[in-house]
Short mmCIF file of N, CA, C and O in Angstrom, two decimals:
data_model
loop_
_atom_site.label_atom_id
_atom_site.label_comp_id
_atom_site.label_asym_id
_atom_site.label_seq_id
_atom_site.Cartn_x
_atom_site.Cartn_y
_atom_site.Cartn_z
N MET A 1 -52.44 321.33 -85.70
CA MET A 1 -53.84 320.18 -84.99
C MET A 1 -53.93 319.19 -85.53
O MET A 1 -54.56 318.38 -84.84
N LYS A 2 -53.33 318.69 -86.93
CA LYS A 2 -53.58 317.54 -87.82
C LYS A 2 -52.52 316.79 -86.52
O LYS A 2 -52.69 315.76 -86.55
N LYS A 3 -51.26 317.31 -86.56
CA LYS A 3 -50.35 316.35 -85.53
C LYS A 3 -50.76 316.15 -84.36
O LYS A 3 -50.80 314.65 -83.81
N MET A 4 -51.74 316.88 -83.81
CA MET A 4 -52.55 316.48 -82.04
C MET A 4 -53.38 315.76 -82.40
O MET A 4 -53.62 314.82 -81.60
N PHE A 5 -53.74 315.81 -83.09
CA PHE A 5 -55.40 314.67 -83.79
C PHE A 5 -54.67 313.46 -84.02
O PHE A 5 -54.79 312.40 -83.45
N PHE A 6 -53.71 313.22 -84.73
CA PHE A 6 -52.82 312.17 -85.03
C PHE A 6 -52.29 311.56 -83.69
O PHE A 6 -52.49 310.08 -83.62
N LEU A 7 -51.69 312.06 -83.10
CA LEU A 7 -51.05 311.74 -81.66
C LEU A 7 -51.91 311.05 -80.88
O LEU A 7 -51.81 310.04 -80.00
N ALA A 8 -53.27 312.02 -80.57
CA ALA A 8 -54.14 311.23 -79.88
C ALA A 8 -54.82 310.23 -80.70
O ALA A 8 -55.16 309.08 -79.78
N ALA A 9 -55.31 309.85 -81.60
CA ALA A 9 -55.79 308.88 -82.01
C ALA A 9 -54.67 307.32 -82.04
O ALA A 9 -54.63 306.70 -81.47
N CYS A 10 -52.93 308.03 -81.96
CA CYS A 10 -52.12 306.83 -82.03
C CYS A 10 -52.48 306.30 -80.19
O CYS A 10 -51.94 305.20 -80.35
N LEU A 11 -52.29 307.23 -79.48
CA LEU A 11 -52.48 306.92 -78.22
C LEU A 11 -53.60 306.18 -77.78
O LEU A 11 -53.49 305.47 -77.13
N SER A 12 -54.53 306.45 -78.19
CA SER A 12 -55.74 305.89 -78.21
C SER A 12 -55.74 304.60 -78.81
O SER A 12 -56.39 303.79 -78.13
N SER A 13 -55.22 304.11 -79.72
CA SER A 13 -55.53 302.72 -80.21
C SER A 13 -54.35 301.89 -79.76
O SER A 13 -54.70 300.87 -79.42
N THR A 14 -53.09 302.44 -79.10
CA THR A 14 -52.39 301.92 -78.56
C THR A 14 -52.99 301.29 -76.91
O THR A 14 -52.81 300.11 -76.34
N ILE A 15 -53.56 302.43 -76.49
CA ILE A 15 -54.46 302.02 -75.34
C ILE A 15 -55.35 301.05 -75.26
O ILE A 15 -55.37 300.09 -74.44
N LEU A 16 -56.25 300.81 -76.26
CA LEU A 16 -57.08 299.89 -76.72
C LEU A 16 -56.49 298.38 -76.96
O LEU A 16 -56.96 297.70 -76.71
N LEU A 17 -55.48 298.34 -77.77
CA LEU A 17 -54.90 297.27 -78.05
C LEU A 17 -53.95 296.83 -76.82
O LEU A 17 -53.68 295.56 -76.94
N ALA A 18 -54.01 297.26 -76.03
CA ALA A 18 -52.76 297.43 -74.64
C ALA A 18 -53.45 295.98 -73.85
O ALA A 18 -52.55 295.18 -72.89
N ASP A 19 -54.52 295.82 -73.99
CA ASP A 19 -55.45 294.60 -73.04
C ASP A 19 -55.22 293.23 -73.36
O ASP A 19 -55.01 292.52 -72.90
N SER A 20 -54.70 293.20 -74.52
CA SER A 20 -54.32 291.56 -75.35
C SER A 20 -52.97 291.13 -75.00
O SER A 20 -51.72 292.13 -75.11
N VAL A 21 -52.55 290.00 -74.20
CA VAL A 21 -51.40 289.29 -73.84
C VAL A 21 -51.39 288.14 -74.33
O VAL A 21 -52.19 287.20 -74.67
N LYS A 22 -49.87 287.76 -74.63
CA LYS A 22 -49.43 286.55 -75.30
C LYS A 22 -49.03 285.45 -74.46
O LYS A 22 -48.83 285.97 -73.24
N LEU A 23 -49.67 284.17 -74.42
CA LEU A 23 -49.33 283.56 -72.96
C LEU A 23 -48.69 282.13 -73.72
O LEU A 23 -49.88 281.98 -74.92
N GLU A 24 -47.82 281.80 -73.50
CA GLU A 24 -47.70 280.59 -74.32
C GLU A 24 -47.19 279.19 -72.72
O GLU A 24 -46.75 279.95 -71.64
N GLY A 25 -47.68 278.13 -72.83
CA GLY A 25 -47.23 277.21 -71.95
C GLY A 25 -48.28 275.71 -72.46
O GLY A 25 -48.26 275.69 -73.66
N THR A 26 -48.13 275.03 -71.55
CA THR A 26 -48.50 273.70 -71.56
C THR A 26 -49.82 273.38 -70.72
O THR A 26 -50.05 274.29 -69.65
N ILE A 27 -50.81 272.89 -71.46
CA ILE A 27 -51.96 272.54 -71.00
C ILE A 27 -51.93 271.73 -69.65
O ILE A 27 -51.57 270.52 -69.92
N ALA A 28 -52.10 272.03 -68.18
CA ALA A 28 -51.93 271.13 -67.09
C ALA A 28 -53.13 270.73 -66.87
O ALA A 28 -53.37 269.27 -66.53
N GLN A 29 -54.14 271.28 -67.09
CA GLN A 29 -55.42 270.52 -66.68
C GLN A 29 -56.70 271.24 -67.35
O GLN A 29 -56.67 272.70 -67.73
N VAL A 30 -57.75 270.40 -67.83
CA VAL A 30 -58.82 270.97 -68.57
C VAL A 30 -60.42 270.89 -68.13
O VAL A 30 -60.71 269.63 -67.41
N TYR A 31 -60.82 271.84 -67.53
CA TYR A 31 -62.18 271.95 -66.88
C TYR A 31 -63.23 271.94 -68.03
O TYR A 31 -63.50 273.04 -68.40
N ASP A 32 -63.69 270.63 -68.09
CA ASP A 32 -65.27 271.00 -69.20
C ASP A 32 -66.14 271.64 -68.17
O ASP A 32 -67.02 272.07 -69.10
N ASN A 33 -66.18 271.75 -67.25
CA ASN A 33 -67.80 272.01 -66.94
C ASN A 33 -67.88 273.43 -67.29
O ASN A 33 -68.81 273.58 -67.27
N ASN A 34 -66.55 274.18 -66.47
CA ASN A 34 -66.88 275.80 -67.08
C ASN A 34 -65.89 276.37 -67.95
O ASN A 34 -65.36 277.54 -67.91
N LYS A 35 -65.49 275.20 -69.27
CA LYS A 35 -64.55 275.76 -69.93
C LYS A 35 -63.50 276.32 -69.67
O LYS A 35 -63.46 277.50 -69.90
N THR A 36 -62.74 276.12 -68.85
CA THR A 36 -61.56 276.57 -68.28
C THR A 36 -60.20 275.63 -68.39
O THR A 36 -60.26 274.42 -68.43
N LEU A 37 -59.06 276.15 -68.79
CA LEU A 37 -57.90 275.53 -68.68
C LEU A 37 -56.97 276.24 -67.78
O LEU A 37 -56.68 277.20 -67.43
N LEU A 38 -55.75 275.08 -67.40
CA LEU A 38 -54.81 275.71 -66.58
C LEU A 38 -53.63 275.32 -66.97
O LEU A 38 -53.45 273.98 -67.58
N ILE A 39 -53.15 276.55 -67.50
CA ILE A 39 -51.82 276.46 -68.17
C ILE A 39 -50.47 276.51 -67.30
O ILE A 39 -50.23 277.29 -66.81
N ASP A 40 -49.54 275.98 -67.68
CA ASP A 40 -48.21 276.01 -66.85
C ASP A 40 -47.49 276.94 -67.86
O ASP A 40 -47.00 276.41 -69.04
N SER A 41 -47.18 278.04 -67.49
CA SER A 41 -46.69 279.00 -68.43
C SER A 41 -45.24 279.09 -68.47
O SER A 41 -44.72 278.46 -67.69
N VAL A 42 -45.07 279.42 -69.66
CA VAL A 42 -43.24 279.43 -69.85
C VAL A 42 -42.56 280.54 -69.07
O VAL A 42 -41.49 280.47 -69.25
N TYR A 43 -43.39 281.44 -68.68
CA TYR A 43 -43.01 282.72 -67.87
C TYR A 43 -42.83 282.42 -66.46
O TYR A 43 -42.49 283.37 -65.91
N GLY A 44 -42.86 280.96 -66.06
CA GLY A 44 -43.70 280.85 -64.47
C GLY A 44 -44.41 280.76 -64.11
O GLY A 44 -45.48 281.36 -64.15
N GLY A 45 -44.66 279.79 -63.62
CA GLY A 45 -46.25 279.32 -62.62
C GLY A 45 -47.42 278.73 -63.55
O GLY A 45 -47.01 278.62 -64.69
N GLN A 46 -48.49 278.99 -62.71
CA GLN A 46 -49.67 278.58 -63.60
C GLN A 46 -50.73 279.61 -63.53
O GLN A 46 -50.72 280.65 -62.69
N ILE A 47 -51.36 279.55 -64.46
CA ILE A 47 -52.74 280.23 -64.81
C ILE A 47 -53.54 279.75 -65.60
O ILE A 47 -53.73 278.57 -66.57
N ALA A 48 -54.99 280.12 -65.11
CA ALA A 48 -56.19 279.89 -65.52
C ALA A 48 -56.83 280.70 -66.23
O ALA A 48 -56.97 281.82 -66.32
N ILE A 49 -57.19 280.11 -67.89
CA ILE A 49 -58.09 280.85 -68.63
C ILE A 49 -59.48 280.48 -68.92
O ILE A 49 -59.65 279.46 -69.39
N LYS A 50 -60.13 281.02 -69.41
CA LYS A 50 -61.69 281.09 -69.91
C LYS A 50 -61.67 280.75 -71.12
O LYS A 50 -61.09 281.88 -71.77
N VAL A 51 -62.68 279.96 -71.84
CA VAL A 51 -62.45 279.78 -73.09
C VAL A 51 -64.22 280.02 -73.62
O VAL A 51 -65.21 279.12 -72.68
N LEU A 52 -64.33 281.02 -74.67
CA LEU A 52 -65.68 281.04 -74.74
C LEU A 52 -66.01 280.79 -75.86
O LEU A 52 -65.30 280.09 -76.83
N PRO A 53 -67.49 280.73 -75.95
CA PRO A 53 -67.99 280.20 -77.47
C PRO A 53 -67.13 280.48 -79.00
O PRO A 53 -66.94 279.70 -79.82
N ASN A 54 -67.02 282.16 -78.80
CA ASN A 54 -66.58 282.33 -80.05
C ASN A 54 -64.62 282.08 -80.06
O ASN A 54 -64.18 283.16 -81.02
N THR A 55 -64.04 281.85 -78.96
CA THR A 55 -63.04 281.89 -79.24
C THR A 55 -62.29 280.81 -80.45
O THR A 55 -63.12 279.87 -80.63
N GLU A 56 -61.53 281.62 -81.08
CA GLU A 56 -60.71 281.22 -82.40
C GLU A 56 -59.81 279.78 -82.08
O GLU A 56 -58.83 280.21 -81.27
N ILE A 57 -60.20 278.63 -81.94
CA ILE A 57 -59.19 277.55 -81.78
C ILE A 57 -58.47 277.05 -82.99
O ILE A 57 -59.09 276.36 -84.11
N GLU A 58 -57.00 277.39 -82.96
CA GLU A 58 -56.52 276.43 -84.44
C GLU A 58 -55.68 275.64 -83.88
O GLU A 58 -54.75 275.82 -83.16
N MET A 59 -55.60 274.53 -85.18
CA MET A 59 -54.73 273.42 -84.64
C MET A 59 -53.39 273.25 -85.84
O MET A 59 -53.67 272.91 -86.94
N ASP A 60 -52.51 273.82 -85.26
CA ASP A 60 -51.05 273.63 -86.52
C ASP A 60 -50.07 272.47 -86.57
O ASP A 60 -49.91 271.88 -85.52
N ASP A 61 -50.31 272.09 -87.76
CA ASP A 61 -49.73 270.61 -88.60
C ASP A 61 -49.98 269.51 -88.11
O ASP A 61 -50.23 268.65 -87.83
N CYS A 62 -51.53 269.78 -88.00
CA CYS A 62 -52.65 268.62 -87.39
C CYS A 62 -53.92 267.51 -88.11
O CYS A 62 -53.93 266.61 -87.99
N GLY A 63 -53.63 267.84 -89.25
CA GLY A 63 -54.10 267.37 -90.22
C GLY A 63 -53.16 266.60 -90.99
O GLY A 63 -52.57 266.34 -90.98
N ILE A 64 -54.23 266.34 -92.31
CA ILE A 64 -53.85 265.09 -93.41
C ILE A 64 -52.32 266.39 -93.78
O ILE A 64 -52.72 267.35 -94.60
N PHE A 65 -51.26 265.56 -93.65
CA PHE A 65 -50.09 265.59 -94.31
C PHE A 65 -49.37 266.97 -93.91
O PHE A 65 -49.10 268.04 -94.51
N GLY A 66 -49.89 267.47 -92.53
CA GLY A 66 -49.05 268.67 -91.85
C GLY A 66 -49.79 269.84 -92.09
O GLY A 66 -49.41 271.02 -91.71
N THR A 67 -51.16 269.59 -92.77
CA THR A 67 -51.79 270.81 -92.54
C THR A 67 -52.25 271.38 -91.57
O THR A 67 -52.88 270.81 -90.48
N ASP A 68 -52.81 272.80 -91.22
CA ASP A 68 -53.51 273.11 -90.21
C ASP A 68 -55.28 273.05 -90.43
O ASP A 68 -55.81 272.86 -91.67
N LYS A 69 -55.79 273.05 -88.81
CA LYS A 69 -57.20 272.87 -89.30
C LYS A 69 -57.86 273.56 -88.04
O LYS A 69 -57.23 274.24 -87.01
N GLU A 70 -59.32 273.77 -87.96
CA GLU A 70 -60.08 274.55 -86.97
C GLU A 70 -60.00 273.48 -85.83
O GLU A 70 -60.76 272.49 -86.11
N GLY A 71 -60.38 273.66 -84.79
CA GLY A 71 -60.29 272.89 -83.37
C GLY A 71 -61.88 273.51 -82.71
O GLY A 71 -62.18 274.74 -82.84
N THR A 72 -62.32 272.75 -81.94
CA THR A 72 -62.70 272.96 -80.83
C THR A 72 -62.24 272.78 -79.55
O THR A 72 -61.24 272.23 -79.39
N PHE A 73 -63.29 273.07 -78.44
CA PHE A 73 -62.49 272.76 -76.97
C PHE A 73 -62.39 271.45 -76.82
O PHE A 73 -61.15 271.01 -76.23
N LYS A 74 -63.24 270.67 -77.36
CA LYS A 74 -62.67 269.05 -76.94
C LYS A 74 -61.16 268.71 -77.47
O LYS A 74 -60.55 267.62 -77.39
N ASP A 75 -60.90 269.37 -78.79
CA ASP A 75 -59.54 268.80 -79.23
C ASP A 75 -58.48 269.59 -77.98
O ASP A 75 -57.12 268.81 -78.47
N LEU A 76 -58.63 270.54 -77.09
CA LEU A 76 -57.58 270.81 -76.36
C LEU A 76 -57.43 269.81 -75.21
O LEU A 76 -58.35 269.08 -74.69
N LYS A 77 -56.21 268.77 -75.02
CA LYS A 77 -55.93 268.16 -74.24
C LYS A 77 -54.52 268.48 -73.06
O LYS A 77 -53.84 269.28 -73.84
N GLN A 78 -54.76 267.48 -72.26
CA GLN A 78 -53.61 267.95 -71.33
C GLN A 78 -52.09 267.55 -71.77
O GLN A 78 -52.11 266.64 -72.61
N GLY A 79 -51.48 268.19 -71.87
CA GLY A 79 -50.13 268.24 -72.26
C GLY A 79 -49.61 268.40 -73.41
O GLY A 79 -48.24 269.03 -74.17
N ASP A 80 -50.58 269.10 -74.68
CA ASP A 80 -50.60 270.27 -75.54
C ASP A 80 -49.74 271.39 -75.34
O ASP A 80 -50.10 271.81 -74.53
N PHE A 81 -48.85 271.93 -75.97
CA PHE A 81 -48.11 272.84 -76.07
C PHE A 81 -49.35 274.32 -76.84
O PHE A 81 -49.99 273.99 -77.82
N LEU A 82 -49.67 275.32 -76.26
CA LEU A 82 -50.31 276.53 -76.55
C LEU A 82 -49.86 277.51 -76.51
O LEU A 82 -48.64 278.15 -75.72
N GLU A 83 -50.06 278.60 -77.64
CA GLU A 83 -50.27 279.79 -77.93
C GLU A 83 -51.23 280.93 -77.34
O GLU A 83 -52.04 280.23 -78.71
N SER A 84 -51.65 281.78 -76.62
CA SER A 84 -52.80 282.01 -76.65
C SER A 84 -52.67 283.67 -76.64
O SER A 84 -51.89 284.13 -76.17
N LYS A 85 -54.02 284.27 -77.14
CA LYS A 85 -53.98 285.69 -77.17
C LYS A 85 -55.08 286.05 -75.65
O LYS A 85 -55.91 285.53 -75.99
N ILE A 86 -54.54 286.38 -74.90
CA ILE A 86 -55.39 286.47 -73.64
C ILE A 86 -55.67 288.02 -73.44
O ILE A 86 -55.01 288.59 -73.30
N PHE A 87 -56.79 288.23 -72.91
CA PHE A 87 -57.35 289.64 -72.35
C PHE A 87 -58.12 289.64 -70.73
O PHE A 87 -58.51 288.40 -70.80
N TYR A 88 -57.63 290.84 -69.80
CA TYR A 88 -58.35 290.68 -68.72
C TYR A 88 -59.74 291.09 -68.52
O TYR A 88 -59.50 293.08 -69.04
N GLY A 89 -60.56 290.95 -68.52
CA GLY A 89 -61.72 291.48 -68.56
C GLY A 89 -61.91 292.28 -66.99
O GLY A 89 -61.23 291.88 -65.94
N MET A 90 -63.12 292.67 -66.74
CA MET A 90 -63.60 293.22 -65.62
C MET A 90 -64.29 292.25 -64.71
O MET A 90 -65.11 291.45 -64.85
N PRO A 91 -63.79 291.72 -63.09
CA PRO A 91 -64.29 291.06 -62.36
C PRO A 91 -66.03 291.24 -62.26
O PRO A 91 -66.54 292.94 -62.05
N ILE A 92 -66.53 290.40 -61.72
CA ILE A 92 -68.36 290.65 -61.56
C ILE A 92 -68.63 291.28 -60.59
O ILE A 92 -69.38 292.07 -60.34
N SER A 93 -67.76 290.95 -59.50
CA SER A 93 -67.84 291.21 -58.23
C SER A 93 -66.31 292.22 -58.03
O SER A 93 -65.71 291.61 -58.23
N PRO A 94 -66.62 293.15 -56.80
CA PRO A 94 -65.32 294.16 -56.42
C PRO A 94 -64.21 292.97 -56.37
O PRO A 94 -63.37 293.35 -56.23
N ASN A 95 -64.45 291.89 -55.50
CA ASN A 95 -63.33 291.08 -54.43
C ASN A 95 -62.97 290.24 -55.33
O ASN A 95 -62.13 289.37 -55.12
N ALA A 96 -63.68 289.81 -56.53
CA ALA A 96 -63.64 288.41 -57.37
C ALA A 96 -62.59 288.85 -57.98
O ALA A 96 -62.51 289.68 -58.71
N PRO A 97 -61.48 287.71 -57.98
CA PRO A 97 -60.20 288.03 -58.93
C PRO A 97 -60.85 287.97 -60.63
O PRO A 97 -61.51 286.97 -60.85
N ALA A 98 -60.37 288.28 -61.65
CA ALA A 98 -60.50 288.35 -63.12
C ALA A 98 -60.23 287.27 -63.48
O ALA A 98 -58.75 287.47 -63.63
N ILE A 99 -60.42 286.29 -63.91
CA ILE A 99 -60.02 285.37 -65.01
C ILE A 99 -59.78 285.36 -66.53
O ILE A 99 -60.81 286.30 -66.95
N PRO A 100 -58.70 285.39 -66.69
CA PRO A 100 -58.04 286.00 -68.18
C PRO A 100 -59.15 285.22 -69.22
O PRO A 100 -59.08 284.15 -69.32
N VAL A 101 -59.84 285.81 -70.62
CA VAL A 101 -60.36 285.04 -71.38
C VAL A 101 -59.51 284.76 -72.57
O VAL A 101 -58.93 286.07 -73.19
N ALA A 102 -59.24 284.05 -73.30
CA ALA A 102 -58.80 283.43 -74.23
C ALA A 102 -59.75 284.13 -75.98
O ALA A 102 -60.83 283.42 -75.73
N ARG A 103 -59.20 284.79 -76.42
CA ARG A 103 -59.32 285.57 -78.04
C ARG A 103 -59.74 284.48 -78.86
O ARG A 103 -60.08 284.11 -79.71
N LYS A 104 -57.79 283.98 -78.79
CA LYS A 104 -57.51 283.15 -79.81
C LYS A 104 -56.67 281.94 -79.26
O LYS A 104 -55.48 282.22 -78.28
N ILE A 105 -56.75 280.85 -79.61
CA ILE A 105 -55.68 279.65 -79.19
C ILE A 105 -55.19 278.91 -80.20
O ILE A 105 -55.93 278.47 -80.87
N GLU A 106 -54.00 278.65 -80.24
CA GLU A 106 -52.76 277.73 -81.12
C GLU A 106 -52.50 276.56 -80.24
O GLU A 106 -51.69 277.03 -79.68
N ILE A 107 -52.66 275.55 -80.97
CA ILE A 107 -51.73 274.28 -80.17
C ILE A 107 -50.83 273.76 -81.29
O ILE A 107 -51.29 273.51 -82.57
N GLN A 108 -49.61 272.85 -80.95
CA GLN A 108 -49.13 272.55 -82.03
C GLN A 108 -49.28 270.85 -81.73
O GLN A 108 -49.41 270.46 -80.61
N CYS A 109 -49.21 270.72 -83.07
CA CYS A 109 -49.52 268.82 -82.94
C CYS A 109 -48.44 268.00 -83.43
O CYS A 109 -48.00 267.03 -83.66
N TYR A 110 -47.03 269.32 -83.15
CA TYR A 110 -45.70 268.28 -83.81
C TYR A 110 -45.24 267.52 -82.91
O TYR A 110 -45.67 267.76 -81.47
N LYS A 111 -44.21 266.40 -82.65
CA LYS A 111 -43.79 265.57 -82.06
C LYS A 111 -43.38 266.35 -81.06
O LYS A 111 -42.27 267.30 -81.11
N LYS A 112 -43.33 265.58 -79.96
CA LYS A 112 -42.65 266.44 -78.47
C LYS A 112 -41.37 266.06 -77.77
O LYS A 112 -41.00 264.58 -78.50
N ALA A 113 -40.81 266.49 -77.35
CA ALA A 113 -39.20 266.32 -76.73
C ALA A 113 -39.28 264.91 -75.75
O ALA A 113 -38.47 264.29 -75.80
N TYR A 114 -40.49 265.07 -74.69
CA TYR A 114 -40.54 264.40 -73.96
C TYR A 114 -42.21 264.39 -73.64
O TYR A 114 -43.06 264.78 -73.77
#
């Protein structure tokens, strides 16, 4: 019985955590009017992601002496490389595409190759 409960708990926790996806790429466009970013993904193609007021934005090596700092939507610039944890919510209407929502965004402030 204990083994069955443990197996069910592990399976359900895996399903609950499976909706988060890691996205890496460069910011191609910043849409301030609807707080959306268009990302040139390293996996190929472009993807739009929605930034919510509670999205955590970290800026790696962006502070004084290369320290990390907290960011806001205004700190996200075209050309910045980012890593983001996104999840796909339910669309509002059945025919509407679901835009992934960013839970966390990390941008890198180190020098770029070009």
